[in-house]
Coordinates of C-alpha atoms in Angstrom, one line a residue:
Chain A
X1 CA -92.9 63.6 24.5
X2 CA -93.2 63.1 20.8
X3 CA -93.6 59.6 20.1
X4 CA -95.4 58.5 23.1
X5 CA -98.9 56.6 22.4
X6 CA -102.4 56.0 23.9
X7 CA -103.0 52.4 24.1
X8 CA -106.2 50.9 24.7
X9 CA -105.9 47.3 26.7
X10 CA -108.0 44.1 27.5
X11 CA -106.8 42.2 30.1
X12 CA -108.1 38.9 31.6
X13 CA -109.1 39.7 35.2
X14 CA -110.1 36.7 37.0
X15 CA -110.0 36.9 41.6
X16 CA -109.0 33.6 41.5
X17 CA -108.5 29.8 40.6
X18 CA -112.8 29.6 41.0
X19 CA -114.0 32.5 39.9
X20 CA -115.5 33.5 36.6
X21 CA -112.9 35.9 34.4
X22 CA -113.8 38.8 32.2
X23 CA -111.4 40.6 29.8
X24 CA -111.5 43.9 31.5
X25 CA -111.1 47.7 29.1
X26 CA -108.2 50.1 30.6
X27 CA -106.8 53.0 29.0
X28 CA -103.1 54.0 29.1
X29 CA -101.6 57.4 28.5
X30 CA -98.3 58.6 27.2
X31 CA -96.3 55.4 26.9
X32 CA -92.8 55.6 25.5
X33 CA -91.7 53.3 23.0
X34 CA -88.9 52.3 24.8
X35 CA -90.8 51.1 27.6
X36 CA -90.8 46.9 27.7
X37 CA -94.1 45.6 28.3
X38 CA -93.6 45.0 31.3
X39 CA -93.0 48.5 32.2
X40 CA -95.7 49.7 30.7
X41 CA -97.9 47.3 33.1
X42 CA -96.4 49.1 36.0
X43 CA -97.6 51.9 34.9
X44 CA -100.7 50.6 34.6
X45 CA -100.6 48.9 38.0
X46 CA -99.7 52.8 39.5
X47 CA -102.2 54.0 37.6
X48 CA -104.8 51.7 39.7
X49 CA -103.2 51.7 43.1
X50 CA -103.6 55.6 42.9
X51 CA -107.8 55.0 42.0
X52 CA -107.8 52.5 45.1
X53 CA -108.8 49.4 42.3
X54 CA -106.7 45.8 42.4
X55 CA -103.7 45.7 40.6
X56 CA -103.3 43.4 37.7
X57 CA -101.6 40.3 38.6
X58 CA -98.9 39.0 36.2
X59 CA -96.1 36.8 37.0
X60 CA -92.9 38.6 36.6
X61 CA -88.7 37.8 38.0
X62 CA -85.4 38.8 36.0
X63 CA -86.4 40.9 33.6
X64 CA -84.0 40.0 31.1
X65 CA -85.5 37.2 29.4
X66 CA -83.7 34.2 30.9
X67 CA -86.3 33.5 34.1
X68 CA -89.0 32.3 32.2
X69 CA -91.7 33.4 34.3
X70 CA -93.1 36.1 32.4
X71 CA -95.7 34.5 30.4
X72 CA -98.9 36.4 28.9
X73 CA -100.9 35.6 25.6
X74 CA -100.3 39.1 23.6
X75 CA -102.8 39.8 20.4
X76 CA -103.0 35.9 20.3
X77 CA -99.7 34.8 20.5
X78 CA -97.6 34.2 23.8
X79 CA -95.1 36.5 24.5
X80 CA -96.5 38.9 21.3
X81 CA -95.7 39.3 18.1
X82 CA -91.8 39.4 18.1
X83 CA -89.8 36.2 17.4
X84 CA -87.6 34.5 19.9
X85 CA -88.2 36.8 23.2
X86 CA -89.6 36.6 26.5
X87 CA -92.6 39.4 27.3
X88 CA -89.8 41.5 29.5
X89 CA -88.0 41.2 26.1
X90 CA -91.1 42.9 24.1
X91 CA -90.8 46.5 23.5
X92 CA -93.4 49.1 23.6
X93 CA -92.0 49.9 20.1
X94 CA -93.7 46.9 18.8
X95 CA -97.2 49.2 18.9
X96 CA -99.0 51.8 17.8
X97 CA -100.5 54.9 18.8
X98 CA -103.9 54.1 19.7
X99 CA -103.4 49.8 19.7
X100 CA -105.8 48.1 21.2
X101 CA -104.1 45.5 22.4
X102 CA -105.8 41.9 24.2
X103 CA -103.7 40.4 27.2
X104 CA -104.8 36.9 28.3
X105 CA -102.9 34.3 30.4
X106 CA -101.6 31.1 29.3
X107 CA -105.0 28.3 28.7
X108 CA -104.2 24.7 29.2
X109 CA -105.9 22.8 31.5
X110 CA -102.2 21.7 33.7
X111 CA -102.0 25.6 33.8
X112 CA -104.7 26.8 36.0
X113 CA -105.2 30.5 36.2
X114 CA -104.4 31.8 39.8
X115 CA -105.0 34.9 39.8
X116 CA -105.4 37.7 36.5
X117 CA -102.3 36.6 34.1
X118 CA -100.8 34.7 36.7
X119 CA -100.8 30.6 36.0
X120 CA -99.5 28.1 38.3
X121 CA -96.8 26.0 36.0
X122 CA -96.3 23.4 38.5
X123 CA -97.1 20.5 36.0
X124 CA -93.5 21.2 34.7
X125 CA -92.0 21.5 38.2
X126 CA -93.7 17.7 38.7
X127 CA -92.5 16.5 35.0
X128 CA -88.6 17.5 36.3
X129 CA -89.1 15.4 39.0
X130 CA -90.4 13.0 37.7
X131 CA -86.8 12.1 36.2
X132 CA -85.3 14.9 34.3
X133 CA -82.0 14.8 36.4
X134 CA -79.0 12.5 37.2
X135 CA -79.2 10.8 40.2
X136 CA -75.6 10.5 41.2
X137 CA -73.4 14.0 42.0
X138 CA -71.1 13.9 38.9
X139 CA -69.1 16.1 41.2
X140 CA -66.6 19.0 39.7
X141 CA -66.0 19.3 36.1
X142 CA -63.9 16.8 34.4
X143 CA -60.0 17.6 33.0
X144 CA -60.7 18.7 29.6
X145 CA -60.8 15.3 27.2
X146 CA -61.0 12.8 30.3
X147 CA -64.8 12.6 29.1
X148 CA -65.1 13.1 25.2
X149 CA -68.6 14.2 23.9
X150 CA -69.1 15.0 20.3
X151 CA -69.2 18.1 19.2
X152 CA -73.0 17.7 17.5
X153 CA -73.6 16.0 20.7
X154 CA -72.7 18.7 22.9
X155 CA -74.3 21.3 20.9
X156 CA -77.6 19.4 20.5
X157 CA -77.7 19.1 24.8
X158 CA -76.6 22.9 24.9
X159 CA -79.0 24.1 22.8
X160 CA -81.9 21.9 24.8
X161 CA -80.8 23.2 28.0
X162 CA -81.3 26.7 26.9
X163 CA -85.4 25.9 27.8
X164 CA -86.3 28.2 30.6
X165 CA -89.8 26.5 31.4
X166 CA -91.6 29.4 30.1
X167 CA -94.7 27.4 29.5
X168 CA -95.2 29.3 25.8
X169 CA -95.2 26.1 23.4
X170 CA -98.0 24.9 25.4
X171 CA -99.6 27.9 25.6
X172 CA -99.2 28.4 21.7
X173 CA -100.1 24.7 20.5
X174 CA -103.6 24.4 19.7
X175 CA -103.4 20.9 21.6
X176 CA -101.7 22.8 24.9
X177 CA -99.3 19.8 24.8
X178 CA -96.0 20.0 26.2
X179 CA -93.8 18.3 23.9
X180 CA -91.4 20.6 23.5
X181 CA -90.6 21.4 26.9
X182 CA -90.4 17.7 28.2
X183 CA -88.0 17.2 24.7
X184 CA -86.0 19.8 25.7
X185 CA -85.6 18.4 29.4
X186 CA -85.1 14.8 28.2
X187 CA -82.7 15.9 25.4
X188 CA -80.4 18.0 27.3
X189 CA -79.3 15.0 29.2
X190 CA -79.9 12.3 26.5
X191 CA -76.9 13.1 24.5
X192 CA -74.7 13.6 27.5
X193 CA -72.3 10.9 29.3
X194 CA -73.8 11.3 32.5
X195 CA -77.2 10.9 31.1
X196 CA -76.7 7.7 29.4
X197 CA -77.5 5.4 32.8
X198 CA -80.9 6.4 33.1
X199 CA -81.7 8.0 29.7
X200 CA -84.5 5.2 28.9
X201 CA -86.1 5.8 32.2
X202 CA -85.8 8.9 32.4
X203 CA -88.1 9.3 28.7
X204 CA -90.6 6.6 30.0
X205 CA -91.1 8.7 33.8
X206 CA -91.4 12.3 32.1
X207 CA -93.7 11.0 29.6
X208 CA -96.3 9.5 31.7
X209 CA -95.9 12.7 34.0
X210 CA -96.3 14.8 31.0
X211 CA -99.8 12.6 30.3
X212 CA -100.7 12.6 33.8
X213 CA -100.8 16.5 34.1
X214 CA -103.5 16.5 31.5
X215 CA -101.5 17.8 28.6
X216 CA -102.8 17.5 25.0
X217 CA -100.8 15.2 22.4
X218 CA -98.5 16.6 20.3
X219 CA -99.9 17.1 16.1
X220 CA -96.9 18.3 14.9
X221 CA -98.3 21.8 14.1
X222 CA -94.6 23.1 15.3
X223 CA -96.5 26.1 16.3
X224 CA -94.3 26.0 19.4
X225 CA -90.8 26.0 17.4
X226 CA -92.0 29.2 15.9
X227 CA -93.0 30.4 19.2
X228 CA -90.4 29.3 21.9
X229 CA -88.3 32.6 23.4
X230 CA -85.1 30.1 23.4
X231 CA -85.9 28.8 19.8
X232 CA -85.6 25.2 21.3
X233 CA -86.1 22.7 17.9
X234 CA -88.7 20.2 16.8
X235 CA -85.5 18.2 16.1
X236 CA -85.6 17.3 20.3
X237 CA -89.6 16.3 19.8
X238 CA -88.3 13.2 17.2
X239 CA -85.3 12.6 19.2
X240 CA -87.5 12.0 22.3
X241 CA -89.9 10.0 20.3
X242 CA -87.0 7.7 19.3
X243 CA -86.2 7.7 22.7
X244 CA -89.6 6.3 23.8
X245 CA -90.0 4.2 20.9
X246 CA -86.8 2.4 21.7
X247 CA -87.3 2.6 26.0
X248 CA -90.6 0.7 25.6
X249 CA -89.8 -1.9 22.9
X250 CA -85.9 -2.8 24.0
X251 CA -85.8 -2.1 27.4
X252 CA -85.3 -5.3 29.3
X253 CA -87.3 -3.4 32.4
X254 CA -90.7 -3.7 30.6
Chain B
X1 CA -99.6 -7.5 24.5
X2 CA -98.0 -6.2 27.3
X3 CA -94.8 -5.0 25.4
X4 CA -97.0 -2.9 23.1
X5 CA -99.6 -1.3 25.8
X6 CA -97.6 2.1 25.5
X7 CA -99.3 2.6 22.1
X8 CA -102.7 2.8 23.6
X9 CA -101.8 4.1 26.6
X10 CA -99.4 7.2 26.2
X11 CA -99.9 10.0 24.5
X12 CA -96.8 9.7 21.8
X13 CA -97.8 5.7 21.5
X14 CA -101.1 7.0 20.7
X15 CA -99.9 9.2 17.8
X16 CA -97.3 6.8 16.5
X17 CA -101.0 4.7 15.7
X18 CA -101.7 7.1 13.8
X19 CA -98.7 8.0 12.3
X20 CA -98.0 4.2 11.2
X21 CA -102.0 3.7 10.2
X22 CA -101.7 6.9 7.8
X23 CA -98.1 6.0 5.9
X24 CA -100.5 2.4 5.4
X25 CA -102.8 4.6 4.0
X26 CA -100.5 6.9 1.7
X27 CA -98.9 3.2 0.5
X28 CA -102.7 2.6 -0.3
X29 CA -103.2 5.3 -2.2
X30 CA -100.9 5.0 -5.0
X31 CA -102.1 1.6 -5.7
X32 CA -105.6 2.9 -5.2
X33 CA -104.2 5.9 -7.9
X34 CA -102.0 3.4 -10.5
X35 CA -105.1 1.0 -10.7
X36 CA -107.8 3.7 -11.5
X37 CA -105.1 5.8 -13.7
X38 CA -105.8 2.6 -16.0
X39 CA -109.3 4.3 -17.3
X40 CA -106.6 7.0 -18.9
X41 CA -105.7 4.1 -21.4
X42 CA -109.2 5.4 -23.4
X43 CA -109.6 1.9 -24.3
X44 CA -113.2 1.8 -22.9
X45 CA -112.3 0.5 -19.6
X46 CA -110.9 -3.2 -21.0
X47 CA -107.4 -2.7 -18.8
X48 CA -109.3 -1.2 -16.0
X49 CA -112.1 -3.8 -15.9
X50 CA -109.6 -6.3 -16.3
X51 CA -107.0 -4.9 -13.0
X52 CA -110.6 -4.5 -10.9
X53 CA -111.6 -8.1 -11.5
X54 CA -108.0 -9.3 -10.3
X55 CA -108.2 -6.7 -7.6
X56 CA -111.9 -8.4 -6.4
X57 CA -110.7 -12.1 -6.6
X58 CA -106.9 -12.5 -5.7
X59 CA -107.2 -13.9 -2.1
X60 CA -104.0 -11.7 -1.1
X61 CA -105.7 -8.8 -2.4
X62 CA -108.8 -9.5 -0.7
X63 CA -107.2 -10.4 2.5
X64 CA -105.1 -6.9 2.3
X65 CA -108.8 -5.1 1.7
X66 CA -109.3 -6.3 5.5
X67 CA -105.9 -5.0 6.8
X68 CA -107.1 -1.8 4.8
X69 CA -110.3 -1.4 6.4
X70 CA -109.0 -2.1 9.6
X71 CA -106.0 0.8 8.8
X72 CA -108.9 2.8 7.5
X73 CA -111.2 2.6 11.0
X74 CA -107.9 2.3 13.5
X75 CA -107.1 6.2 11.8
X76 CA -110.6 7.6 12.1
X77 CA -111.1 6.3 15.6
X78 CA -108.1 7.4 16.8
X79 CA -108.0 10.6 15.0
X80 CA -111.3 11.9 16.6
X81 CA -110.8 10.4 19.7
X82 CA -107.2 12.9 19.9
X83 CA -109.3 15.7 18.7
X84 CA -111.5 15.4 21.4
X85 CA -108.5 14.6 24.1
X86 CA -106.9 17.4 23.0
X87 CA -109.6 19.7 22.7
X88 CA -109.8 18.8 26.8
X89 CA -106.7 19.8 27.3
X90 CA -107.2 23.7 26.7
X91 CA -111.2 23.8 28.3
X92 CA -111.1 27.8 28.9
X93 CA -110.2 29.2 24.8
X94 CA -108.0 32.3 23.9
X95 CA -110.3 35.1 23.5
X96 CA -108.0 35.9 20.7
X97 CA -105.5 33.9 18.7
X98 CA -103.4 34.3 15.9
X99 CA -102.4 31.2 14.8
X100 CA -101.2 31.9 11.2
X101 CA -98.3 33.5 13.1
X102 CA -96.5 30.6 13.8
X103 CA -98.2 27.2 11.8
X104 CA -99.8 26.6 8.7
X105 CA -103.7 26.3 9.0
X106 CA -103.9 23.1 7.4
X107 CA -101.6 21.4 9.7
X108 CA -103.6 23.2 13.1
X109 CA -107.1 21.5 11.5
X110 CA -106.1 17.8 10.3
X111 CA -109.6 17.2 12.4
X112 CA -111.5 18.9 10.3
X113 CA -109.8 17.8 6.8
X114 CA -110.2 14.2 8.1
X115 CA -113.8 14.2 9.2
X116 CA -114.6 16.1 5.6
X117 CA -112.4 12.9 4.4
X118 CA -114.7 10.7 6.4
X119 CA -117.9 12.1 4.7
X120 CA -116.4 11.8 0.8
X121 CA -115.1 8.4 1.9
X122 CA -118.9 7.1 3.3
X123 CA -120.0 8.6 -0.3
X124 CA -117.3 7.3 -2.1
X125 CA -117.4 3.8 -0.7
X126 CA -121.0 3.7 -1.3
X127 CA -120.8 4.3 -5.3
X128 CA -118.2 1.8 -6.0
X129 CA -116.9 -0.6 -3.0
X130 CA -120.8 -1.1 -2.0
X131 CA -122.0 -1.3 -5.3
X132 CA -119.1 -3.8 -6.2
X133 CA -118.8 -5.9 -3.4
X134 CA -121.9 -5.9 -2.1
X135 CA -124.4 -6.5 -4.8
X136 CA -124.8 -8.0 -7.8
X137 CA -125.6 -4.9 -9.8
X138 CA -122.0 -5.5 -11.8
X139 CA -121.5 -8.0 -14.6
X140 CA -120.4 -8.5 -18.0
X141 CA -122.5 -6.1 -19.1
X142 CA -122.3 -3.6 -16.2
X143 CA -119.0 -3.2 -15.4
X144 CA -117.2 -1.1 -12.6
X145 CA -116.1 0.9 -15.2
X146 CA -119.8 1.6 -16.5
X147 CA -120.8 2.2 -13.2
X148 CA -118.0 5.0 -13.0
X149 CA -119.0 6.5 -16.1
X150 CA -122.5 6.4 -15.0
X151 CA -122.0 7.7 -11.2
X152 CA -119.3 10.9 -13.0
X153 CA -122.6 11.8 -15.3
X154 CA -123.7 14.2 -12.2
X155 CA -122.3 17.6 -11.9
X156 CA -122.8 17.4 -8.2
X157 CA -121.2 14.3 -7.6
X158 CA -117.6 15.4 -9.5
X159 CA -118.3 18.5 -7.3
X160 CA -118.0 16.5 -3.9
X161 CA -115.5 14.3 -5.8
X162 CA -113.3 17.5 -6.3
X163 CA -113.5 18.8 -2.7
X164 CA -113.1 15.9 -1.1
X165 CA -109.2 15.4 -3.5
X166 CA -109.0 19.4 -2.0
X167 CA -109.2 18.1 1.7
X168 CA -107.3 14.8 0.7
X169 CA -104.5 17.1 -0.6
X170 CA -104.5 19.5 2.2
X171 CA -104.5 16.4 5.1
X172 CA -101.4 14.5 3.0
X173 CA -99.4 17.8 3.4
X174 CA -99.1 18.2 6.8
X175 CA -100.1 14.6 7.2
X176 CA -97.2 13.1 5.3
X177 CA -94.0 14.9 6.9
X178 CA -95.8 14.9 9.9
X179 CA -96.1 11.2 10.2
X180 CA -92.1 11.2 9.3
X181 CA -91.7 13.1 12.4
X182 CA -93.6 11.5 14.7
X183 CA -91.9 8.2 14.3
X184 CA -88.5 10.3 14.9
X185 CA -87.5 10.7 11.4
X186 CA -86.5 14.0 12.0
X187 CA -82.4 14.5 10.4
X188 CA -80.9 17.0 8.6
X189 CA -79.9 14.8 5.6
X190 CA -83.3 13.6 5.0
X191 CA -86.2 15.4 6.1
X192 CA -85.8 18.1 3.9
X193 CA -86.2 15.2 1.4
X194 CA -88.8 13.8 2.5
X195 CA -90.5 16.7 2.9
X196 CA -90.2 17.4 -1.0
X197 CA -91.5 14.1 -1.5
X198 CA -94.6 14.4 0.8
X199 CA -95.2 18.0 -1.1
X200 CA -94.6 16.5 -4.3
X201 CA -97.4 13.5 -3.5
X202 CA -100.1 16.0 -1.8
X203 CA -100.0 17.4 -5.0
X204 CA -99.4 15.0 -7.5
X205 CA -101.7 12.1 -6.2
X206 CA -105.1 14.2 -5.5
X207 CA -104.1 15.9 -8.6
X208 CA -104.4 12.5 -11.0
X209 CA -107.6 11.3 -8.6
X210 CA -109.5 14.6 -9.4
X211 CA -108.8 14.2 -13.0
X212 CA -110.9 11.1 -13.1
X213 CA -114.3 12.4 -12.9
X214 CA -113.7 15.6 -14.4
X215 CA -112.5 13.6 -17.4
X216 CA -115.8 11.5 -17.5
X217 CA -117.9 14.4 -17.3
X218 CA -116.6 16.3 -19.8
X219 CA -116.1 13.1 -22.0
X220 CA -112.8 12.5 -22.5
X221 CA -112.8 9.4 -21.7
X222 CA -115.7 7.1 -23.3

């Protein structure tokens, strides 16, 4: 078909957690530009099952940009060069005939490389434990106006909560820190009712997590803003900060 | 000490160090920059010599130079010892990044600007604080305004002078909003204020610093 293109790709190939990666040359033929990038993986993946080599490993779920587990570092940036999507979200549009085009997996040190493109993002699973939840059942939603929130309020937690744990402000910050994510996860609750009884220790238990995992600190850079698929704000990074600030110096706890 | 052991120990007490240290520093500066602007008087250094002798003997001043130098090396320290945390914290590198895609390059290499800072401030430090405090090599007859006449004579020197007021600039930009933020000044209303203000005063103060030498070299100033 008319339109199609020859792409030339580098991908990180790496057997597992201990062994020594390579970025690895394939070739791949007659790739429509409606593909998603994805798709045009699977073809690569058929193309290598047929030869009898190892399929590239790369983490992949919904599809539609709202699991968060498609990660990959595209020509340098995560999720490639479009704004505010996912990988599944990227198009095969986005290229050119005869691209080459480098594919690496997330590099932080709390994301170690499992297998290929695949990173184990556990650090954030253990950061959400560490408090980013409500401890009681609020049980079924409220009658409207029994519980008044604030409009700005309610908007600020919405807009939080739309994180999906994609990992690609820590893959894009020169620092691999995670501020952004553990923001989001403290903010979405902060500004909410039923957050307010454990919103100090809540900051103080996702922070040290957050350290503990072996994330950098954050240097404003706000390269992650510019990169997160949700478009989750620097605004939560200062709010948090506040947070903290105010936990550790008021809270009667110590 | 226990109710302030976050700031060493975490990660965003760590940068709110460095945060608070710098706005210290960018107080600094414009009485660093109002004093020395005092040379632009042409009136062969009287004023100048006259705001340097008060700024070398009032006990509050002097007493402040400490608080200064202790600002000064709490800021380094800390600064290079996040670098090198945070250069831990990604040990494998991309193989290919584009970071102009989504930050300014100034803001990703504050480590670099500041240890090019460092250099111009050993150099700087050792033509006039050294020379000043340290020796007796000033007097009636050799002022601190002599000496800066004397030290601007070099090409060389208003050359390092210059880049170092580049990096100074280029450090303040990112540095000055950035500090804003970290503290959790981060509001609709006002950071877009602030921001002007910190572009405003990247520019502005480096800007009347760099003047200095250039205008002793060329002799505008006698």
């Amino acid at each position: 078909m008319s339109g199609n293109m020859n792409l030339t790709l580098k991908i990180w190939r790496q057997k597992n957690n201990k062994a020594k990666g390579e970025l690895v040359n394939y070739k791949v033929a007659d790739i429509s530009p409606d593909m998603s990038f994805l798709e045009m993986f699977d073809v690569l993946n058929e193309q290598l099952i047929t030869k009898g080599d190892e399929p590239v490993a790369f983490d992949h779920d919904c599809r539609e940009g709202i699991c968060g587990i498609c990660s990959m570092h595209i020509n340098g940036r995560p999720h490639g060069p479009k704004h505010g999507i996912t990988t599944c979200q990227l198009h095969m549009r986005s290229f050119k005939d005869g691209d080459t085009i480098v594919v690496e997996p997330w590099r932080a040190q709390a994301f170690p490389v499992i297998k290929d493109l695949a990173v184990d993002r556990s650090a954030f699973d253990r950061i959400i434990a560490a408090g980013g939840y409500v401890s009681v059942n609020t049980g079924n939603a409220q009658d409207g106006n029994t519980l008044p929130v604030p409009k700005t309020d309610a908007d600020m937690a919405f807009a939080a909560a739309a994180c999906i744990g994609c990992g690609a402000c820590v893959a894009a910050c020169k620092n691999a820190s995670a501020m952004l994510f553990v923001s989001a996860k403290v903010n979405q609750l902060a500004h909410l009712p039923q957050g307010q009884p454990e919103r100090m220790e809540r900051v103080r238990a996702m922070v040290a997590q957050m350290d503990k995992e072996g994330f950098g600190s954050c240097t404003n850079t706000g390269a992650c803003e510019a990169e997160c698929p949700k478009e989750i704000s620097l605004v939560n990074i200062a709010a948090m900060n506040r947070d903290y600030l105010r936990a550790n110096l008021l809270d009667s706890e110590g | 000490m226990g109710v302030f052991s976050f700031l060493l120990k975490s990660s965003i007490g760590k940068k709110i160090i460095m945060g608070l240290t710098g706005l210290f520093l960018i107080i600094f500066l414009v009485v660093h920059c109002g004093v020395n602007a005092l040379i632009f008087m042409n009136d062969g250094g009287v004023l100048f010599n006259e705001a340097a002798e008060f700024m070398a003997t009032n006990i509050l001043i002097r007493t402040m130079e400490i608080v200064l130098f202790l600002g000064i090396l709490v800021h380094i320290f800390q600064g290079l010892y996040l670098v090198f945390e945070n250069k831990k914290a990604r040990p494998v590198s991309y193989a290919m990044t584009n970071g102009n895609a989504n930050s300014k390059w100034y803001s990703r290499s504050m480590g670099l600007l500041g240890t090019l800072l460092l250099i111009f401030l050993i150099i700087h430090l050792r033509h006039f604080w050294y020379v000043s405090r340290l020796t007796n090599e000033l007097n009636a007859n050799e002022t601190l305004f002599d000496e800066m006449k004397e030290v601007f004579s070099l090409l060389w020197v208003v050359m390092v002078y210059l880049l170092g007021m580049i990096s100074l600039s280029y450090h303040l930009m990112h540095g000055f909003q950035s500090a804003f933020q970290t503290l959790g000044w981060n509001h609709k209303k006002y950071t877009p204020i602030i921001s002007a203000i910190g572009f405003c005063y990247s520019i502005i103060i480096p800007l009347i610093f760099s003047i200095m030498p250039i205008a002793f070299y060329l002799g505008w100033i006698k």
